[in-house]
Every structure is written in structure tokens, then in C-alpha cells.
């Protein structure tokens, strides 16, 4: 296989924290009297905290100053951290541990490329903090997905060329980021939503990477 490294998004790929982001944003939206549903939530996946808040406020045509926005984002984050603190390794998504073991056996490097500033905390809670060669999170980049910065930095830190990396993503913005960085992307989730990905799988359970990649037409 010609690939040297895999880069994983965290939320919704390694662990189902996407549901906690949803519940925390929903609580905030309810408090300020805004509509919030799964379709709006889809636009927030992979997107930074402040950009997510801007999206929610924009659909309600609400304008707040920077101080107010910061305090709203902090409230949302406090609730999200409460969820994180109650997490354990039971919440690692199906098939992930087996897939990480497989990559170790093949000598393929592994990185996290996440927009979240809480990525390290989440990885500690689920006991995976030591399973990756490199962790790049939202504290280390300036540009949010679909900009490829987070994935390019992960590749650089692993000393692997971008075109030798495969990205695993559950978000449309993340798929675009991978492609913007010249990386192949496997979408995790609904093929209709993630149609821009090179391949889409529902779960890591039973994943045979060599077989999947062999279906790619160059
Ligand atoms: C991404 C999530 O991984 O991280 C987004 O998909 C989230 O939903 C973003 O907004 C930023 O996370 P945090 O933890 O820094 O607010
Ligand atoms: Mg995600």
C-alpha cells in the first residue's frame, strides 16, 4: 500500500462527541430562543467554536458584540466539558481500537487532526491520548476547516508527504479540507451527506483498508 499515514478527525470519528456538541449548542439556542435542529447542526460539524456560534446567530438574524459572543461560546463550552468529563473508553466508536491495532501492525503512522480545543481532554478521558504519533488540535491552527492547515500540520509533524496521507472525516468541511490539502478522504457516516468523500463507510467495524482503497480509480 502506498499510504504512509492516517489522519483522524476526532469528534464523530474516534468518539461520538458530535452528539455532545449538538446537545450543548441546542441548550444555548433554546436559552436565547433560536431554532436549532439536526440540519443546522450538520453545518457546524468540523467548524470552530466561534464560527459555529456565528452560524447559529446568523440563521436567527441576531447580532451581538464580541464580548457577548465570547460569553455565549464559553457557556456552550462549559456544558460540553461537563459531558466530556463523564466520558470513558466505552464511548470509543465501534471498530476504532481494532483499526488502530491494524495500522500499528502495518507500520502506518497515526495522527489526530481536530478543530477542537478540547481534543486532548477528550482523548485523555477515553484513554487514547498515547495511541497517536501526532495530535494537532484547535489550539495549534489559525485557519478552520475547510482550510487544510490542521491536516497539513499533522502530515508535516509526522514527516509524511500530504499525498501519502488518508484522512478520516465525518464533516463536509473536513472532507473539503482534506482535498484542499491534496489528501484522500474517507467519509464516516451517511453517503448522501458525505458524497464529496473518495469513499464513505458507516463505521470502522470490519474495515479492510486495502480492499477499500483497491476500489479507487486513479
Ligand atoms: C470540531 C467539531 O471537531 O471541533 C465542532 O466537529 C466543534 O462541532 C469544533 O465546534 C470546535 O470544538 P471546541 O471543543 O474547541 O469547541
Ligand atoms: Mg468531526
CSV table of C-alpha atoms and ligand atoms in Angstrom, one decimal, residues 9-12 18 21-22 25 41 44-50 52 73 76-77 80 84 113-119 138 145 170-171, ligand 1:
chain,number,residue,atom,x,y,z
A,9,UNK,CA,-10.7,13.8,12.9
A,10,UNK,CA,-11.8,13.3,16.5
A,11,UNK,CA,-15.4,14.4,17.1
A,12,UNK,CA,-17.7,11.9,15.4
A,18,UNK,CA,-20.6,15.1,18.0
A,21,UNK,CA,-21.6,19.3,20.7
A,22,UNK,CA,-25.2,19.1,19.4
A,25,UNK,CA,-25.5,24.1,21.1
A,41,UNK,CA,-26.1,21.1,13.3
A,44,UNK,CA,-21.4,23.1,12.4
A,45,UNK,CA,-19.5,19.8,12.2
A,46,UNK,CA,-15.8,20.3,11.9
A,47,UNK,CA,-16.2,24.1,12.2
A,48,UNK,CA,-14.6,26.1,15.0
A,49,UNK,CA,-16.5,27.1,18.1
A,50,UNK,CA,-16.8,30.9,17.2
A,52,UNK,CA,-20.4,27.7,14.8
A,73,UNK,CA,-19.5,30.4,23.4
A,76,UNK,CA,-21.7,26.3,25.5
A,77,UNK,CA,-18.1,25.0,26.1
A,80,UNK,CA,-19.7,20.4,26.6
A,84,UNK,CA,-16.5,15.2,28.3
A,113,UNK,CA,-6.4,16.5,13.1
A,114,UNK,CA,-9.2,18.1,15.0
A,115,UNK,CA,-10.7,21.6,15.1
A,116,UNK,CA,-11.5,21.1,18.8
A,117,UNK,CA,-9.6,22.9,21.6
A,118,UNK,CA,-10.8,20.1,23.8
A,119,UNK,CA,-9.3,17.3,21.8
A,138,UNK,CA,-7.8,23.7,17.5
A,145,UNK,CA,-11.6,23.5,8.0
A,170,UNK,CA,-17.5,12.9,9.4
A,171,UNK,CA,-17.9,16.5,8.3
B,1,LIG,C1,-14.9,20.0,15.8
B,1,LIG,C2,-16.4,19.7,16.0
B,1,LIG,O1,-14.2,18.9,15.9
B,1,LIG,O2,-14.5,20.9,16.9
B,1,LIG,C3,-17.2,21.0,16.0
B,1,LIG,O3,-16.8,18.9,14.9
B,1,LIG,C4,-16.7,21.9,17.1
B,1,LIG,O4,-18.6,20.7,16.3
B,1,LIG,C5,-15.2,22.2,16.9
B,1,LIG,O5,-17.4,23.2,17.1
B,1,LIG,C6,-14.6,23.1,18.0
B,1,LIG,O6,-14.6,22.4,19.2
B,1,LIG,P1,-14.3,23.0,20.6
B,1,LIG,O7,-14.2,21.8,21.5
B,1,LIG,O8,-13.0,23.7,20.5
B,1,LIG,O9,-15.4,24.0,20.9
